[in-house]
mmCIF file of C-alpha atoms and ligand atoms in Angstrom:
data_model
loop_
_atom_site.group_PDB
_atom_site.id
_atom_site.type_symbol
_atom_site.label_atom_id
_atom_site.label_comp_id
_atom_site.label_asym_id
_atom_site.label_seq_id
_atom_site.Cartn_x
_atom_site.Cartn_y
_atom_site.Cartn_z
ATOM 1 C CA LEU A 1 12.580 36.874 11.254
ATOM 2 C CA LEU A 2 15.094 36.132 13.772
ATOM 3 C CA ILE A 3 17.538 33.960 13.681
ATOM 4 C CA TYR A 4 19.835 32.214 15.755
ATOM 5 C CA TYR A 5 23.463 33.071 15.161
ATOM 6 C CA ASN A 6 26.088 32.184 17.955
ATOM 7 C CA GLY A 7 24.210 32.917 20.875
ATOM 8 C CA GLU A 8 21.993 36.119 19.710
ATOM 9 C CA TYR A 9 19.486 36.546 17.929
ATOM 10 C CA VAL A 10 19.555 38.413 14.687
ATOM 11 C CA PRO A 11 17.730 39.997 11.923
ATOM 12 C CA LYS A 12 17.747 37.249 8.764
ATOM 13 C CA SER A 13 19.639 40.240 6.951
ATOM 14 C CA LYS A 14 22.205 39.677 9.961
ATOM 15 C CA ALA A 15 22.813 36.482 10.233
ATOM 16 C CA THR A 16 25.964 35.979 7.763
ATOM 17 C CA THR A 17 28.775 34.363 7.649
ATOM 18 C CA SER A 18 32.217 34.778 6.030
ATOM 19 C CA VAL A 19 33.647 33.311 3.103
ATOM 20 C CA TYR A 20 35.853 31.573 4.929
ATOM 21 C CA ASP A 21 33.328 29.362 6.736
ATOM 22 C CA HIS A 22 34.617 25.988 6.323
ATOM 23 C CA GLY A 23 30.660 25.062 6.123
ATOM 24 C CA PHE A 24 30.432 27.305 3.040
ATOM 25 C CA LEU A 25 34.278 26.359 1.923
ATOM 26 C CA TYR A 26 33.972 22.706 2.358
ATOM 27 C CA GLY A 27 29.995 21.557 3.177
ATOM 28 C CA ASP A 28 32.229 21.134 6.863
ATOM 29 C CA GLY A 29 29.673 20.949 9.357
ATOM 30 C CA VAL A 30 26.059 19.609 10.267
ATOM 31 C CA PHE A 31 22.296 19.778 10.178
ATOM 32 C CA GLU A 32 19.117 18.950 11.560
ATOM 33 C CA GLY A 33 15.162 19.706 10.217
ATOM 34 C CA ILE A 34 13.087 19.505 12.793
ATOM 35 C CA ARG A 35 9.223 20.516 13.045
ATOM 36 C CA ALA A 36 6.842 22.099 14.967
ATOM 37 C CA TYR A 37 3.442 21.152 15.594
ATOM 38 C CA ASN A 38 0.467 23.411 17.589
ATOM 39 C CA GLY A 39 3.628 25.531 19.340
ATOM 40 C CA ARG A 40 4.930 21.523 20.291
ATOM 41 C CA VAL A 41 8.358 20.876 18.945
ATOM 42 C CA PHE A 42 8.237 16.964 17.723
ATOM 43 C CA LYS A 43 11.026 14.747 18.884
ATOM 44 C CA LEU A 44 12.953 17.562 20.247
ATOM 45 C CA ARG A 45 15.414 15.348 22.162
ATOM 46 C CA GLU A 46 15.857 12.841 19.406
ATOM 47 C CA HIS A 47 17.376 15.340 16.491
ATOM 48 C CA VAL A 48 18.982 17.520 18.731
ATOM 49 C CA ASP A 49 20.736 13.875 19.961
ATOM 50 C CA ARG A 50 21.027 13.217 16.080
ATOM 51 C CA LEU A 51 22.593 16.811 15.662
ATOM 52 C CA TYR A 52 25.556 16.007 18.030
ATOM 53 C CA ASP A 53 26.041 12.367 16.578
ATOM 54 C CA SER A 54 26.379 13.881 13.148
ATOM 55 C CA ALA A 55 29.188 16.568 15.003
ATOM 56 C CA THR A 56 30.969 14.073 16.492
ATOM 57 C CA ALA A 57 31.148 11.486 13.129
ATOM 58 C CA ILE A 58 33.414 14.275 11.452
ATOM 59 C CA ALA A 59 35.185 15.318 15.163
ATOM 60 C CA LEU A 60 33.176 18.189 15.535
ATOM 61 C CA LYS A 61 32.644 19.544 19.007
ATOM 62 C CA ILE A 62 29.425 22.120 19.469
ATOM 63 C CA PRO A 63 30.453 24.253 22.028
ATOM 64 C CA MET A 64 27.148 24.466 23.695
ATOM 65 C CA THR A 65 25.665 21.887 25.792
ATOM 66 C CA LYS A 66 22.526 19.307 24.735
ATOM 67 C CA GLU A 67 20.234 20.961 27.039
ATOM 68 C CA GLU A 68 21.255 24.662 25.646
ATOM 69 C CA MET A 69 20.752 23.693 21.957
ATOM 70 C CA GLU A 70 17.472 22.703 23.054
ATOM 71 C CA GLU A 71 16.438 26.014 25.206
ATOM 72 C CA ALA A 72 17.412 28.400 21.583
ATOM 73 C CA ILE A 73 15.598 26.346 19.217
ATOM 74 C CA LEU A 74 12.769 26.537 21.770
ATOM 75 C CA GLU A 75 13.504 30.261 21.964
ATOM 76 C CA THR A 76 14.260 30.934 18.523
ATOM 77 C CA LEU A 77 10.395 29.436 17.961
ATOM 78 C CA ARG A 78 9.032 31.927 21.081
ATOM 79 C CA ARG A 79 10.892 35.055 19.527
ATOM 80 C CA ASN A 80 8.960 34.696 15.989
ATOM 81 C CA ASN A 81 5.739 33.440 17.802
ATOM 82 C CA LEU A 82 5.859 30.439 15.223
ATOM 83 C CA ARG A 83 3.761 27.641 16.035
ATOM 84 C CA ASP A 84 4.070 25.325 13.250
ATOM 85 C CA ALA A 85 7.087 25.702 11.918
ATOM 86 C CA TYR A 86 10.019 24.309 10.366
ATOM 87 C CA ILE A 87 13.406 24.552 12.157
ATOM 88 C CA ARG A 88 16.929 24.360 11.143
ATOM 89 C CA PRO A 89 19.735 23.964 13.357
ATOM 90 C CA ILE A 90 23.371 24.152 11.461
ATOM 91 C CA VAL A 91 26.339 23.812 13.118
ATOM 92 C CA SER A 92 29.464 24.876 10.522
ATOM 93 C CA ARG A 93 33.697 24.320 11.160
ATOM 94 C CA GLY A 94 33.566 27.766 11.476
ATOM 95 C CA ASN A 95 35.683 30.253 9.929
ATOM 96 C CA GLY A 96 39.184 28.979 9.002
ATOM 97 C CA ASP A 97 41.426 30.071 5.821
ATOM 98 C CA LEU A 98 41.314 28.320 2.391
ATOM 99 C CA GLY A 99 43.101 25.066 3.447
ATOM 100 C CA LEU A 100 41.335 21.720 4.536
ATOM 101 C CA ASP A 101 43.245 21.578 8.076
ATOM 102 C CA PRO A 102 39.607 22.255 10.558
ATOM 103 C CA ARG A 103 42.898 23.702 13.179
ATOM 104 C CA LYS A 104 42.452 26.840 11.043
ATOM 105 C CA CYS A 105 39.049 27.132 12.137
ATOM 106 C CA ALA A 106 38.665 28.331 15.708
ATOM 107 C CA LYS A 107 35.484 27.722 16.910
ATOM 108 C CA PRO A 108 32.505 26.871 15.107
ATOM 109 C CA ASN A 109 29.356 28.573 13.657
ATOM 110 C CA ILE A 110 25.674 27.914 14.938
ATOM 111 C CA PHE A 111 22.425 28.953 13.612
ATOM 112 C CA ILE A 112 19.188 28.371 13.970
ATOM 113 C CA ILE A 113 17.143 29.305 10.830
ATOM 114 C CA SER A 114 13.087 29.091 11.706
ATOM 115 C CA GLN A 115 9.930 29.098 9.151
ATOM 116 C CA GLU A 116 6.558 29.266 9.034
ATOM 117 C CA TRP A 117 5.549 25.637 7.767
ATOM 118 C CA GLY A 118 2.572 23.836 6.769
ATOM 119 C CA ALA A 119 1.909 20.319 5.165
ATOM 120 C CA MET A 120 4.423 19.903 2.141
ATOM 121 C CA TYR A 121 2.936 17.765 -0.246
ATOM 122 C CA GLY A 122 -0.857 19.549 -0.351
ATOM 123 C CA ASP A 123 -3.556 16.983 -1.843
ATOM 124 C CA LEU A 124 -0.625 15.044 -2.532
ATOM 125 C CA TYR A 125 -1.555 13.272 1.126
ATOM 126 C CA GLU A 126 -4.311 12.447 -0.245
ATOM 127 C CA THR A 127 -3.794 11.430 -4.099
ATOM 128 C CA GLY A 128 0.289 10.456 -3.482
ATOM 129 C CA LEU A 129 3.081 10.830 -5.023
ATOM 130 C CA THR A 130 5.122 9.786 -8.061
ATOM 131 C CA GLY A 131 8.494 8.537 -7.437
ATOM 132 C CA VAL A 132 11.789 7.824 -9.836
ATOM 133 C CA THR A 133 14.624 5.891 -9.535
ATOM 134 C CA VAL A 134 17.710 7.609 -9.820
ATOM 135 C CA ALA A 135 20.955 7.357 -11.246
ATOM 136 C CA VAL A 136 22.918 8.918 -8.732
ATOM 137 C CA ARG A 137 23.585 6.204 -5.717
ATOM 138 C CA ARG A 138 23.640 6.885 -1.867
ATOM 139 C CA ASN A 139 26.916 5.590 -0.230
ATOM 140 C CA ALA A 140 26.963 2.555 1.762
ATOM 141 C CA ALA A 141 27.715 1.933 5.179
ATOM 142 C CA ASP A 142 31.736 1.476 3.819
ATOM 143 C CA ALA A 143 31.576 5.319 2.598
ATOM 144 C CA LEU A 144 31.102 8.362 4.719
ATOM 145 C CA SER A 145 27.828 7.593 5.917
ATOM 146 C CA PRO A 146 24.494 8.491 5.353
ATOM 147 C CA ASN A 147 23.838 8.837 9.154
ATOM 148 C CA ILE A 148 25.756 12.236 9.295
ATOM 149 C CA LYS A 149 23.288 14.778 8.616
ATOM 150 C CA SER A 150 26.260 16.918 6.762
ATOM 151 C CA LEU A 151 25.952 19.807 5.210
ATOM 152 C CA ASN A 152 27.280 18.021 2.045
ATOM 153 C CA TYR A 153 24.440 17.410 0.702
ATOM 154 C CA LEU A 154 25.143 17.154 -3.373
ATOM 155 C CA ASN A 155 24.006 13.673 -3.588
ATOM 156 C CA ASN A 156 20.558 14.722 -2.673
ATOM 157 C CA ILE A 157 20.850 17.395 -4.941
ATOM 158 C CA LEU A 158 21.840 15.661 -7.868
ATOM 159 C CA ALA A 159 19.345 12.714 -6.809
ATOM 160 C CA LYS A 160 16.484 15.849 -6.955
ATOM 161 C CA ILE A 161 17.557 16.930 -10.065
ATOM 162 C CA GLU A 162 17.380 14.229 -11.582
ATOM 163 C CA ALA A 163 13.951 13.450 -10.256
ATOM 164 C CA ASN A 164 12.880 17.022 -11.375
ATOM 165 C CA GLU A 165 14.341 15.581 -15.166
ATOM 166 C CA LYS A 166 12.522 12.967 -15.218
ATOM 167 C CA GLY A 167 8.816 14.538 -13.642
ATOM 168 C CA GLY A 168 8.797 13.148 -10.245
ATOM 169 C CA ASP A 169 7.664 14.456 -6.919
ATOM 170 C CA GLU A 170 10.073 12.652 -5.170
ATOM 171 C CA ALA A 171 13.380 10.321 -6.170
ATOM 172 C CA ILE A 172 14.773 6.969 -5.014
ATOM 173 C CA PHE A 173 17.845 6.061 -3.961
ATOM 174 C CA PHE A 174 19.608 2.911 -4.567
ATOM 175 C CA ASP A 175 23.401 2.212 -2.806
ATOM 176 C CA SER A 176 26.463 1.507 -4.460
ATOM 177 C CA ASN A 177 25.639 -2.313 -4.259
ATOM 178 C CA GLY A 178 21.682 -2.040 -5.757
ATOM 179 C CA TYR A 179 20.138 -2.124 -2.245
ATOM 180 C CA LEU A 180 17.382 0.276 -1.902
ATOM 181 C CA SER A 181 18.535 3.404 0.014
ATOM 182 C CA GLU A 182 15.631 6.112 0.903
ATOM 183 C CA GLY A 183 14.533 9.136 -0.865
ATOM 184 C CA SER A 184 16.342 12.714 -1.708
ATOM 185 C CA GLY A 185 15.323 13.724 2.059
ATOM 186 C CA ASP A 186 12.818 10.706 4.092
ATOM 187 C CA ASN A 187 12.767 7.185 4.192
ATOM 188 C CA ILE A 188 11.080 4.638 2.624
ATOM 189 C CA PHE A 189 8.660 1.774 3.721
ATOM 190 C CA ILE A 190 7.170 -1.395 1.202
ATOM 191 C CA ILE A 191 4.501 -3.460 1.701
ATOM 192 C CA LYS A 192 3.930 -6.487 0.501
ATOM 193 C CA ASN A 193 0.956 -9.437 1.209
ATOM 194 C CA GLY A 194 -0.112 -7.401 3.918
ATOM 195 C CA LYS A 195 4.047 -7.378 5.700
ATOM 196 C CA VAL A 196 5.397 -4.300 6.317
ATOM 197 C CA TYR A 197 9.314 -3.688 5.648
ATOM 198 C CA THR A 198 11.643 -0.802 5.339
ATOM 199 C CA PRO A 199 15.648 -1.187 5.103
ATOM 200 C CA PRO A 200 18.339 -0.835 7.909
ATOM 201 C CA THR A 201 20.104 2.007 8.060
ATOM 202 C CA VAL A 202 23.406 1.533 6.721
ATOM 203 C CA ASN A 203 22.216 2.845 3.458
ATOM 204 C CA ASN A 204 20.720 5.910 4.581
ATOM 205 C CA LEU A 205 19.599 8.633 7.173
ATOM 206 C CA ARG A 206 18.352 7.338 10.876
ATOM 207 C CA GLY A 207 14.903 9.107 9.906
ATOM 208 C CA ILE A 208 13.277 9.778 13.603
ATOM 209 C CA THR A 209 10.148 9.818 11.099
ATOM 210 C CA ARG A 210 11.111 6.094 10.165
ATOM 211 C CA ALA A 211 11.039 5.086 14.370
ATOM 212 C CA THR A 212 8.361 6.643 14.376
ATOM 213 C CA ALA A 213 6.417 4.850 12.092
ATOM 214 C CA ILE A 214 7.708 1.591 13.044
ATOM 215 C CA GLU A 215 6.265 2.323 16.381
ATOM 216 C CA LEU A 216 2.964 3.387 15.050
ATOM 217 C CA LEU A 217 2.401 0.410 12.928
ATOM 218 C CA GLU A 218 3.883 -1.993 15.897
ATOM 219 C CA GLU A 219 0.874 -0.293 17.919
ATOM 220 C CA MET A 220 -1.439 -1.001 15.202
ATOM 221 C CA GLY A 221 0.137 -5.178 15.404
ATOM 222 C CA ILE A 222 2.308 -4.624 11.937
ATOM 223 C CA LYS A 223 5.440 -5.829 12.297
ATOM 224 C CA VAL A 224 8.228 -3.864 10.809
ATOM 225 C CA HIS A 225 10.635 -6.086 8.738
ATOM 226 C CA VAL A 226 14.039 -4.411 8.507
ATOM 227 C CA GLU A 227 15.652 -6.297 5.431
ATOM 228 C CA ASN A 228 17.842 -5.424 2.662
ATOM 229 C CA LEU A 229 15.584 -4.683 -0.665
ATOM 230 C CA GLY A 230 15.936 -4.211 -4.246
ATOM 231 C CA MET A 231 14.022 -2.696 -7.065
ATOM 232 C CA PHE A 232 12.294 -5.666 -7.548
ATOM 233 C CA ASP A 233 10.747 -5.568 -4.125
ATOM 234 C CA LEU A 234 9.801 -1.487 -5.240
ATOM 235 C CA TYR A 235 8.356 -2.594 -8.279
ATOM 236 C CA THR A 236 6.041 -5.325 -7.424
ATOM 237 C CA ALA A 237 4.890 -3.560 -4.067
ATOM 238 C CA ASP A 238 1.166 -3.372 -3.300
ATOM 239 C CA GLU A 239 1.886 0.060 -1.547
ATOM 240 C CA ILE A 240 4.708 2.499 -0.512
ATOM 241 C CA PHE A 241 4.963 5.316 1.381
ATOM 242 C CA VAL A 242 8.045 7.865 2.394
ATOM 243 C CA THR A 243 8.347 9.591 5.917
ATOM 244 C CA GLY A 244 10.393 12.554 6.783
ATOM 245 C CA THR A 245 10.264 15.483 9.364
ATOM 246 C CA ALA A 246 9.615 17.714 6.048
ATOM 247 C CA ALA A 247 7.601 15.252 4.047
ATOM 248 C CA GLU A 248 5.882 13.420 7.019
ATOM 249 C CA ALA A 249 4.481 9.878 5.950
ATOM 250 C CA ALA A 250 3.023 10.212 2.513
ATOM 251 C CA PRO A 251 1.966 7.407 -0.042
ATOM 252 C CA LEU A 252 3.920 6.703 -3.065
ATOM 253 C CA VAL A 253 1.396 5.382 -5.660
ATOM 254 C CA LYS A 254 3.690 5.596 -8.776
ATOM 255 C CA VAL A 255 7.639 4.772 -9.605
ATOM 256 C CA ASP A 256 9.355 5.354 -12.676
ATOM 257 C CA GLY A 257 5.888 5.499 -14.603
ATOM 258 C CA ARG A 258 4.235 2.505 -13.554
ATOM 259 C CA ALA A 259 1.303 2.378 -10.756
ATOM 260 C CA ILE A 260 2.443 0.628 -7.768
ATOM 261 C CA GLY A 261 -0.909 -1.383 -6.509
ATOM 262 C CA THR A 262 -3.529 -0.508 -7.514
ATOM 263 C CA GLY A 263 -2.115 3.186 -8.133
ATOM 264 C CA LYS A 264 -3.853 4.416 -5.606
ATOM 265 C CA PRO A 265 -2.708 5.121 -1.377
ATOM 266 C CA GLY A 266 -3.568 1.218 0.221
ATOM 267 C CA PRO A 267 -4.771 0.747 3.517
ATOM 268 C CA VAL A 268 -1.716 0.282 5.515
ATOM 269 C CA THR A 269 -0.321 3.997 4.067
ATOM 270 C CA LYS A 270 -3.627 5.483 4.471
ATOM 271 C CA LYS A 271 -3.644 4.271 8.397
ATOM 272 C CA MET A 272 0.160 5.836 8.734
ATOM 273 C CA VAL A 273 -0.695 9.061 7.197
ATOM 274 C CA GLU A 274 -3.043 9.346 9.644
ATOM 275 C CA ALA A 275 -1.561 7.969 12.720
ATOM 276 C CA PHE A 276 1.046 10.420 12.367
ATOM 277 C CA LYS A 277 -1.090 13.259 12.017
ATOM 278 C CA ARG A 278 -2.380 12.077 15.479
ATOM 279 C CA VAL A 279 0.769 11.475 17.420
ATOM 280 C CA THR A 280 2.504 15.169 15.845
ATOM 281 C CA GLN A 281 -0.355 16.588 16.915
ATOM 282 C CA SER A 282 -0.545 15.625 20.513
ATOM 283 C CA THR A 283 2.702 15.261 21.373
ATOM 284 C CA GLY A 284 6.239 17.014 21.722
ATOM 285 C CA THR A 285 7.619 19.907 23.843
ATOM 286 C CA PRO A 286 5.951 23.227 24.590
HETATM 287 N N1 LIG B 301 17.075 10.822 4.820
HETATM 288 C C1 LIG B 301 17.582 11.753 4.553
HETATM 289 C C2 LIG B 301 18.469 12.118 3.263
HETATM 290 C C3 LIG B 301 16.773 12.993 5.355
HETATM 291 O O1 LIG B 301 17.781 14.526 4.676
HETATM 292 C C4 LIG B 301 15.918 13.051 5.546
HETATM 293 C C5 LIG B 301 15.345 13.941 6.252
HETATM 294 O O2 LIG B 301 15.660 14.820 7.474
HETATM 295 C C6 LIG B 301 15.224 11.585 6.052
HETATM 296 C C7 LIG B 301 15.422 10.992 4.972
HETATM 297 C C8 LIG B 301 14.166 11.551 7.021
HETATM 298 O O3 LIG B 301 14.677 12.274 8.370
HETATM 299 P P1 LIG B 301 13.855 12.385 9.329
HETATM 300 O O4 LIG B 301 12.424 11.300 9.314
HETATM 301 O O5 LIG B 301 14.992 12.279 10.965
HETATM 302 O O6 LIG B 301 13.484 13.675 9.463
#
């Protein structure tokens, strides 16, 4: 397996960074998660745009153009002969010293890791995931914005640990104001009385799958209401589904041990899962 590392394609064993990399020392860097289906990269430009926005938000200048980044991503797949893959571009602040000061880091380190990847949740797309609400909070807009896909994912790791301990497939975050936020690696949609709701992206990552889901629902004539939601909305939902690059669109049928609606994936969710499969199989950058 070849990994892009600062302009070269090197074997896995050579793709190692310094202990002085501020990405390692401080989580000072940004990343993306991208999928390829059938040899085509899904929403490539959107992911590259978000990578650069994340970098801009932490005052990190990526020393290559977006076009070069896209080409490096595509070339990584070609060199590894991957058609159905998960791709992880990472840009760290680079090698500095033990101090915080980013001015000590002369240039960012850029990595692109890819691997073969199929459906993350297997049969659960049919039967549904279980979710658990977690005590750890997602930042709201006034703190470090969750729109930054940074290398500091400790919040999400803590949420995952909690979900694992409580025996759930996915963690469900609230923000410090008690508003529904997202999953540890996906956005959340609620269906109630035929209407679809999702929280505004002030307290969650502006998901590219979320945007695709909104488009697909609207094509089906289903309007999506972007509103602040709470625990009440979660527990009283008729259906819930989550969206993310890794998770795709997946039903969530239980929260904190309680059945959601009938306890089975509902009609809107089923349509969404199918529509998302169709769009990933039929679009993308070759
Ligand atoms: N929320 C978080 C915290 C994530 O890490 C991800 C994954 O990228 C998402 C949501 C879903 O975003 P996207 O659909 O762009 O993958």
